[in-house]
Amino acid sequence: MQEESKWYASWFDTPYYHILYKDRDYEEAQLFMDNLTGYLNLPDNAKILDLACGKGRHSIYLNKLGYDITGADLSENSIAQAKQHTNDTLHFEVHDMREPFEQKFDAVFNLFTSFGYFENESDNLTTLKAISQSLSEYGFGVIDFMNVKKVIEDLVTQEVKTVEGIDFHIKRYFIDNYIYKEIDFEDKGQKFHFTERVKALTLQDFESMMDEAGIYLLDTFGDYKLRKFYKEESERLIMIFK
């Protein structure tokens, strides 16, 4: 098994990651972007950083809405695919989210639980600070994270998901304040094993880190329709901050 500390570097860079998650809901993602940009009331041609953009599904749609988008991700393979969509106002680059950008953005979006991956917990605070440092004076930061309490309560411990003829055997568990997903499968006579590992960060955890980073939490939402966040039942934890 690859080092857990670098699981995201290897797993996100394999084509199997995109196969397993190919059925993500694009309509739901677009609805979220419509609602979010409407709520933030961003200026025309606003510069937005899509941090941990993957192959750029949110970036591409945001660009169609008229925004100047930079998509950034650690995965070279994902960025290589995203770059096929590059235009004058849509750019992609390989980037570590712990590093701030020199350019300042009107908004930085960190979407679809793309936070809390690091082995060293201080890197989560470093990432928050980097987001803050990448914002313009009037810019907004957005983190779209899972609602940990609901995820742990609803955890499906074992399942088999068949996609493109590959049987992905998935185990999920919660231990030492991390949520794990073990993924085993065979393809073309070869066996594969990957691990996803995400820190079970609560709203209170984020508030503590934001206080330390000098960040002001403006609002929280519990789903992609931007309804109120309820700790017991909301699907998501969406945080807007400056």
PDB file of C-alpha atoms in Angstrom, residues 53-241:
ATOM      1  CA  CYS A  53     -10.126  21.290  -9.278  1.00  0.00           C
ATOM      2  CA  GLY A  54      -9.546  17.717 -10.482  1.00  0.00           C
ATOM      3  CA  LYS A  55     -10.313  17.529 -14.203  1.00  0.00           C
ATOM      4  CA  GLY A  56     -12.035  20.893 -13.959  1.00  0.00           C
ATOM      5  CA  ARG A  57     -15.771  20.180 -14.010  1.00  0.00           C
ATOM      6  CA  HIS A  58     -16.583  23.152 -11.749  1.00  0.00           C
ATOM      7  CA  SER A  59     -13.973  25.366 -13.428  1.00  0.00           C
ATOM      8  CA  ILE A  60     -15.365  24.745 -16.913  1.00  0.00           C
ATOM      9  CA  TYR A  61     -18.927  25.545 -15.841  1.00  0.00           C
ATOM     10  CA  LEU A  62     -17.888  28.658 -13.894  1.00  0.00           C
ATOM     11  CA  ASN A  63     -16.043  29.866 -16.974  1.00  0.00           C
ATOM     12  CA  LYS A  64     -19.250  29.424 -19.022  1.00  0.00           C
ATOM     13  CA  LEU A  65     -20.974  31.707 -16.505  1.00  0.00           C
ATOM     14  CA  GLY A  66     -18.510  34.425 -17.519  1.00  0.00           C
ATOM     15  CA  TYR A  67     -15.859  34.241 -14.818  1.00  0.00           C
ATOM     16  CA  ASP A  68     -12.074  34.288 -15.234  1.00  0.00           C
ATOM     17  CA  ILE A  69     -11.066  30.915 -13.799  1.00  0.00           C
ATOM     18  CA  THR A  70      -7.832  29.369 -12.634  1.00  0.00           C
ATOM     19  CA  GLY A  71      -8.094  25.680 -11.810  1.00  0.00           C
ATOM     20  CA  ALA A  72      -5.343  24.223  -9.640  1.00  0.00           C
ATOM     21  CA  ASP A  73      -4.680  20.644  -8.582  1.00  0.00           C
ATOM     22  CA  LEU A  74      -1.784  18.489  -7.387  1.00  0.00           C
ATOM     23  CA  SER A  75      -2.598  15.755  -9.936  1.00  0.00           C
ATOM     24  CA  GLU A  76      -0.570  16.215 -13.115  1.00  0.00           C
ATOM     25  CA  ASN A  77      -2.811  13.797 -15.019  1.00  0.00           C
ATOM     26  CA  SER A  78      -5.985  15.639 -14.018  1.00  0.00           C
ATOM     27  CA  ILE A  79      -4.510  19.002 -14.995  1.00  0.00           C
ATOM     28  CA  ALA A  80      -3.295  17.587 -18.321  1.00  0.00           C
ATOM     29  CA  GLN A  81      -6.881  16.555 -19.108  1.00  0.00           C
ATOM     30  CA  ALA A  82      -8.345  19.829 -17.832  1.00  0.00           C
ATOM     31  CA  LYS A  83      -5.978  21.847 -20.039  1.00  0.00           C
ATOM     32  CA  GLN A  84      -7.835  20.577 -23.101  1.00  0.00           C
ATOM     33  CA  HIS A  85     -10.515  23.126 -22.172  1.00  0.00           C
ATOM     34  CA  THR A  86      -8.131  26.100 -21.759  1.00  0.00           C
ATOM     35  CA  ASN A  87      -9.115  29.447 -23.246  1.00  0.00           C
ATOM     36  CA  ASP A  88      -8.332  33.142 -22.635  1.00  0.00           C
ATOM     37  CA  THR A  89     -10.253  33.134 -19.333  1.00  0.00           C
ATOM     38  CA  LEU A  90      -9.781  29.501 -18.268  1.00  0.00           C
ATOM     39  CA  HIS A  91      -6.388  28.294 -17.126  1.00  0.00           C
ATOM     40  CA  PHE A  92      -5.163  25.232 -15.260  1.00  0.00           C
ATOM     41  CA  GLU A  93      -1.968  24.541 -13.365  1.00  0.00           C
ATOM     42  CA  VAL A  94      -0.396  21.943 -11.087  1.00  0.00           C
ATOM     43  CA  HIS A  95      -0.295  23.452  -7.610  1.00  0.00           C
ATOM     44  CA  ASP A  96      -0.038  22.400  -3.957  1.00  0.00           C
ATOM     45  CA  MET A  97      -2.912  23.937  -1.988  1.00  0.00           C
ATOM     46  CA  ARG A  98      -0.606  24.633   0.956  1.00  0.00           C
ATOM     47  CA  GLU A  99       1.110  27.318  -1.142  1.00  0.00           C
ATOM     48  CA  PRO A 100      -0.539  30.724  -1.665  1.00  0.00           C
ATOM     49  CA  PHE A 101      -0.818  32.225  -5.148  1.00  0.00           C
ATOM     50  CA  GLU A 102       0.911  35.476  -6.029  1.00  0.00           C
ATOM     51  CA  GLN A 103      -2.176  36.459  -7.984  1.00  0.00           C
ATOM     52  CA  LYS A 104      -5.145  37.640  -5.898  1.00  0.00           C
ATOM     53  CA  PHE A 105      -8.650  36.285  -6.532  1.00  0.00           C
ATOM     54  CA  ASP A 106     -12.165  37.590  -5.972  1.00  0.00           C
ATOM     55  CA  ALA A 107     -13.071  34.116  -4.713  1.00  0.00           C
ATOM     56  CA  VAL A 108     -11.297  30.860  -3.870  1.00  0.00           C
ATOM     57  CA  PHE A 109     -13.466  27.739  -4.041  1.00  0.00           C
ATOM     58  CA  ASN A 110     -12.391  24.469  -2.412  1.00  0.00           C
ATOM     59  CA  LEU A 111     -15.168  22.072  -3.385  1.00  0.00           C
ATOM     60  CA  PHE A 112     -16.372  18.490  -2.920  1.00  0.00           C
ATOM     61  CA  THR A 113     -14.498  17.644   0.305  1.00  0.00           C
ATOM     62  CA  SER A 114     -11.045  18.499  -1.039  1.00  0.00           C
ATOM     63  CA  PHE A 115      -9.648  19.341   2.386  1.00  0.00           C
ATOM     64  CA  GLY A 116      -8.239  17.462   5.379  1.00  0.00           C
ATOM     65  CA  TYR A 117      -6.079  15.011   3.429  1.00  0.00           C
ATOM     66  CA  PHE A 118      -2.697  15.692   4.959  1.00  0.00           C
ATOM     67  CA  GLU A 119      -0.794  13.460   7.356  1.00  0.00           C
ATOM     68  CA  ASN A 120       0.473  16.515   9.244  1.00  0.00           C
ATOM     69  CA  GLU A 121      -2.584  18.218  10.739  1.00  0.00           C
ATOM     70  CA  SER A 122      -0.840  21.598  10.775  1.00  0.00           C
ATOM     71  CA  ASP A 123      -1.006  21.491   6.964  1.00  0.00           C
ATOM     72  CA  ASN A 124      -4.772  22.063   7.216  1.00  0.00           C
ATOM     73  CA  LEU A 125      -4.142  25.383   8.942  1.00  0.00           C
ATOM     74  CA  THR A 126      -1.402  26.146   6.405  1.00  0.00           C
ATOM     75  CA  THR A 127      -3.913  25.544   3.598  1.00  0.00           C
ATOM     76  CA  LEU A 128      -6.469  27.878   5.171  1.00  0.00           C
ATOM     77  CA  LYS A 129      -3.830  30.577   5.477  1.00  0.00           C
ATOM     78  CA  ALA A 130      -2.799  30.043   1.842  1.00  0.00           C
ATOM     79  CA  ILE A 131      -6.424  30.461   0.736  1.00  0.00           C
ATOM     80  CA  SER A 132      -6.709  33.663   2.767  1.00  0.00           C
ATOM     81  CA  GLN A 133      -3.454  35.007   1.306  1.00  0.00           C
ATOM     82  CA  SER A 134      -4.696  34.296  -2.225  1.00  0.00           C
ATOM     83  CA  LEU A 135      -7.819  36.447  -1.772  1.00  0.00           C
ATOM     84  CA  SER A 136      -8.147  40.064  -2.826  1.00  0.00           C
ATOM     85  CA  GLU A 137      -9.140  42.628  -0.198  1.00  0.00           C
ATOM     86  CA  TYR A 138     -12.841  42.007  -0.862  1.00  0.00           C
ATOM     87  CA  GLY A 139     -12.516  38.347  -1.861  1.00  0.00           C
ATOM     88  CA  PHE A 140     -14.465  35.374  -0.468  1.00  0.00           C
ATOM     89  CA  GLY A 141     -13.215  31.926   0.467  1.00  0.00           C
ATOM     90  CA  VAL A 142     -15.539  28.924   0.158  1.00  0.00           C
ATOM     91  CA  ILE A 143     -14.964  25.422   1.527  1.00  0.00           C
ATOM     92  CA  ASP A 144     -17.495  22.729   0.639  1.00  0.00           C
ATOM     93  CA  PHE A 145     -16.869  19.875   3.091  1.00  0.00           C
ATOM     94  CA  MET A 146     -18.811  16.828   4.242  1.00  0.00           C
ATOM     95  CA  ASN A 147     -20.990  17.045   7.351  1.00  0.00           C
ATOM     96  CA  VAL A 148     -18.903  14.650   9.415  1.00  0.00           C
ATOM     97  CA  LYS A 149     -21.610  13.740  11.948  1.00  0.00           C
ATOM     98  CA  LYS A 150     -24.048  12.683   9.226  1.00  0.00           C
ATOM     99  CA  VAL A 151     -21.387  10.868   7.191  1.00  0.00           C
ATOM    100  CA  ILE A 152     -20.265   8.794  10.182  1.00  0.00           C
ATOM    101  CA  GLU A 153     -23.852   7.938  11.138  1.00  0.00           C
ATOM    102  CA  ASP A 154     -24.674   6.840   7.569  1.00  0.00           C
ATOM    103  CA  LEU A 155     -21.365   5.080   6.840  1.00  0.00           C
ATOM    104  CA  VAL A 156     -21.813   2.091   4.516  1.00  0.00           C
ATOM    105  CA  THR A 157     -19.078  -0.196   5.829  1.00  0.00           C
ATOM    106  CA  GLN A 158     -18.854  -2.473   2.767  1.00  0.00           C
ATOM    107  CA  GLU A 159     -20.088  -2.429  -0.817  1.00  0.00           C
ATOM    108  CA  VAL A 160     -19.122  -3.516  -4.304  1.00  0.00           C
ATOM    109  CA  LYS A 161     -19.499  -0.933  -7.061  1.00  0.00           C
ATOM    110  CA  THR A 162     -19.138  -2.113 -10.661  1.00  0.00           C
ATOM    111  CA  VAL A 163     -18.079   0.566 -13.146  1.00  0.00           C
ATOM    112  CA  GLU A 164     -16.864  -0.093 -16.708  1.00  0.00           C
ATOM    113  CA  GLY A 165     -16.631  -3.804 -15.902  1.00  0.00           C
ATOM    114  CA  ILE A 166     -14.404  -3.277 -12.863  1.00  0.00           C
ATOM    115  CA  ASP A 167     -15.645  -4.486  -9.456  1.00  0.00           C
ATOM    116  CA  PHE A 168     -14.508  -1.951  -6.868  1.00  0.00           C
ATOM    117  CA  HIS A 169     -14.613  -3.529  -3.388  1.00  0.00           C
ATOM    118  CA  ILE A 170     -15.023  -0.657  -0.944  1.00  0.00           C
ATOM    119  CA  LYS A 171     -14.670  -0.687   2.859  1.00  0.00           C
ATOM    120  CA  ARG A 172     -15.322   2.389   4.995  1.00  0.00           C
ATOM    121  CA  TYR A 173     -14.530   2.980   8.655  1.00  0.00           C
ATOM    122  CA  PHE A 174     -13.949   5.737  11.183  1.00  0.00           C
ATOM    123  CA  ILE A 175     -10.904   5.544  13.438  1.00  0.00           C
ATOM    124  CA  ASP A 176      -8.661   8.074  15.258  1.00  0.00           C
ATOM    125  CA  ASN A 177     -10.826  10.927  13.986  1.00  0.00           C
ATOM    126  CA  TYR A 178     -10.254  10.030  10.336  1.00  0.00           C
ATOM    127  CA  ILE A 179     -12.722   8.580   7.839  1.00  0.00           C
ATOM    128  CA  TYR A 180     -11.122   5.876   5.709  1.00  0.00           C
ATOM    129  CA  LYS A 181     -12.167   4.296   2.448  1.00  0.00           C
ATOM    130  CA  GLU A 182     -10.241   1.196   1.324  1.00  0.00           C
ATOM    131  CA  ILE A 183     -10.627   0.412  -2.384  1.00  0.00           C
ATOM    132  CA  ASP A 184      -9.590  -2.953  -3.853  1.00  0.00           C
ATOM    133  CA  PHE A 185     -10.073  -4.145  -7.421  1.00  0.00           C
ATOM    134  CA  GLU A 186      -8.549  -6.116 -10.268  1.00  0.00           C
ATOM    135  CA  ASP A 187      -8.061  -4.970 -13.849  1.00  0.00           C
ATOM    136  CA  LYS A 188      -6.239  -6.687 -16.709  1.00  0.00           C
ATOM    137  CA  GLY A 189      -4.939  -9.367 -14.360  1.00  0.00           C
ATOM    138  CA  GLN A 190      -3.437  -6.874 -11.917  1.00  0.00           C
ATOM    139  CA  LYS A 191      -4.584  -6.230  -8.344  1.00  0.00           C
ATOM    140  CA  PHE A 192      -4.873  -2.681  -7.009  1.00  0.00           C
ATOM    141  CA  HIS A 193      -5.338  -1.209  -3.549  1.00  0.00           C
ATOM    142  CA  PHE A 194      -5.920   2.445  -2.676  1.00  0.00           C
ATOM    143  CA  THR A 195      -6.849   4.262   0.506  1.00  0.00           C
ATOM    144  CA  GLU A 196      -8.736   7.515   0.951  1.00  0.00           C
ATOM    145  CA  ARG A 197      -8.214   9.164   4.329  1.00  0.00           C
ATOM    146  CA  VAL A 198      -9.918  12.407   5.345  1.00  0.00           C
ATOM    147  CA  LYS A 199      -9.797  14.177   8.701  1.00  0.00           C
ATOM    148  CA  ALA A 200     -13.242  14.235  10.336  1.00  0.00           C
ATOM    149  CA  LEU A 201     -13.304  18.011  10.729  1.00  0.00           C
ATOM    150  CA  THR A 202     -16.390  19.534  12.344  1.00  0.00           C
ATOM    151  CA  LEU A 203     -17.635  23.108  12.067  1.00  0.00           C
ATOM    152  CA  GLN A 204     -16.061  23.730  15.475  1.00  0.00           C
ATOM    153  CA  ASP A 205     -12.704  22.451  14.163  1.00  0.00           C
ATOM    154  CA  PHE A 206     -12.886  24.804  11.197  1.00  0.00           C
ATOM    155  CA  GLU A 207     -13.885  27.726  13.434  1.00  0.00           C
ATOM    156  CA  SER A 208     -10.836  27.116  15.648  1.00  0.00           C
ATOM    157  CA  MET A 209      -8.501  27.003  12.651  1.00  0.00           C
ATOM    158  CA  MET A 210     -10.084  30.094  11.124  1.00  0.00           C
ATOM    159  CA  ASP A 211      -9.635  31.991  14.390  1.00  0.00           C
ATOM    160  CA  GLU A 212      -5.962  31.028  14.399  1.00  0.00           C
ATOM    161  CA  ALA A 213      -5.574  32.024  10.743  1.00  0.00           C
ATOM    162  CA  GLY A 214      -7.262  35.400  11.261  1.00  0.00           C
ATOM    163  CA  ILE A 215     -10.174  34.406   9.017  1.00  0.00           C
ATOM    164  CA  TYR A 216     -13.734  35.604   9.564  1.00  0.00           C
ATOM    165  CA  LEU A 217     -16.475  33.027   9.006  1.00  0.00           C
ATOM    166  CA  LEU A 218     -19.402  34.820   7.348  1.00  0.00           C
ATOM    167  CA  ASP A 219     -21.958  32.076   6.801  1.00  0.00           C
ATOM    168  CA  THR A 220     -22.577  28.321   6.750  1.00  0.00           C
ATOM    169  CA  PHE A 221     -24.920  26.258   4.605  1.00  0.00           C
ATOM    170  CA  GLY A 222     -25.996  22.620   4.750  1.00  0.00           C
ATOM    171  CA  ASP A 223     -26.548  21.701   1.097  1.00  0.00           C
ATOM    172  CA  TYR A 224     -26.053  22.833  -2.493  1.00  0.00           C
ATOM    173  CA  LYS A 225     -29.329  24.747  -2.427  1.00  0.00           C
ATOM    174  CA  LEU A 226     -27.723  26.875   0.315  1.00  0.00           C
ATOM    175  CA  ARG A 227     -30.202  25.914   2.988  1.00  0.00           C
ATOM    176  CA  LYS A 228     -29.338  26.344   6.652  1.00  0.00           C
ATOM    177  CA  PHE A 229     -26.718  24.051   8.197  1.00  0.00           C
ATOM    178  CA  TYR A 230     -28.001  21.591  10.803  1.00  0.00           C
ATOM    179  CA  LYS A 231     -25.343  19.500  12.534  1.00  0.00           C
ATOM    180  CA  GLU A 232     -27.602  16.459  12.876  1.00  0.00           C
ATOM    181  CA  GLU A 233     -29.043  16.237   9.374  1.00  0.00           C
ATOM    182  CA  SER A 234     -27.350  18.424   6.745  1.00  0.00           C
ATOM    183  CA  GLU A 235     -25.642  16.651   3.848  1.00  0.00           C
ATOM    184  CA  ARG A 236     -22.819  19.188   3.527  1.00  0.00           C
ATOM    185  CA  LEU A 237     -20.905  21.772   5.519  1.00  0.00           C
ATOM    186  CA  ILE A 238     -20.414  24.795   3.252  1.00  0.00           C
ATOM    187  CA  MET A 239     -18.480  27.699   4.763  1.00  0.00           C
ATOM    188  CA  ILE A 240     -18.138  31.232   3.381  1.00  0.00           C
ATOM    189  CA  PHE A 241     -15.326  33.316   4.860  1.00  0.00           C
TER     190      PHE A 241
END
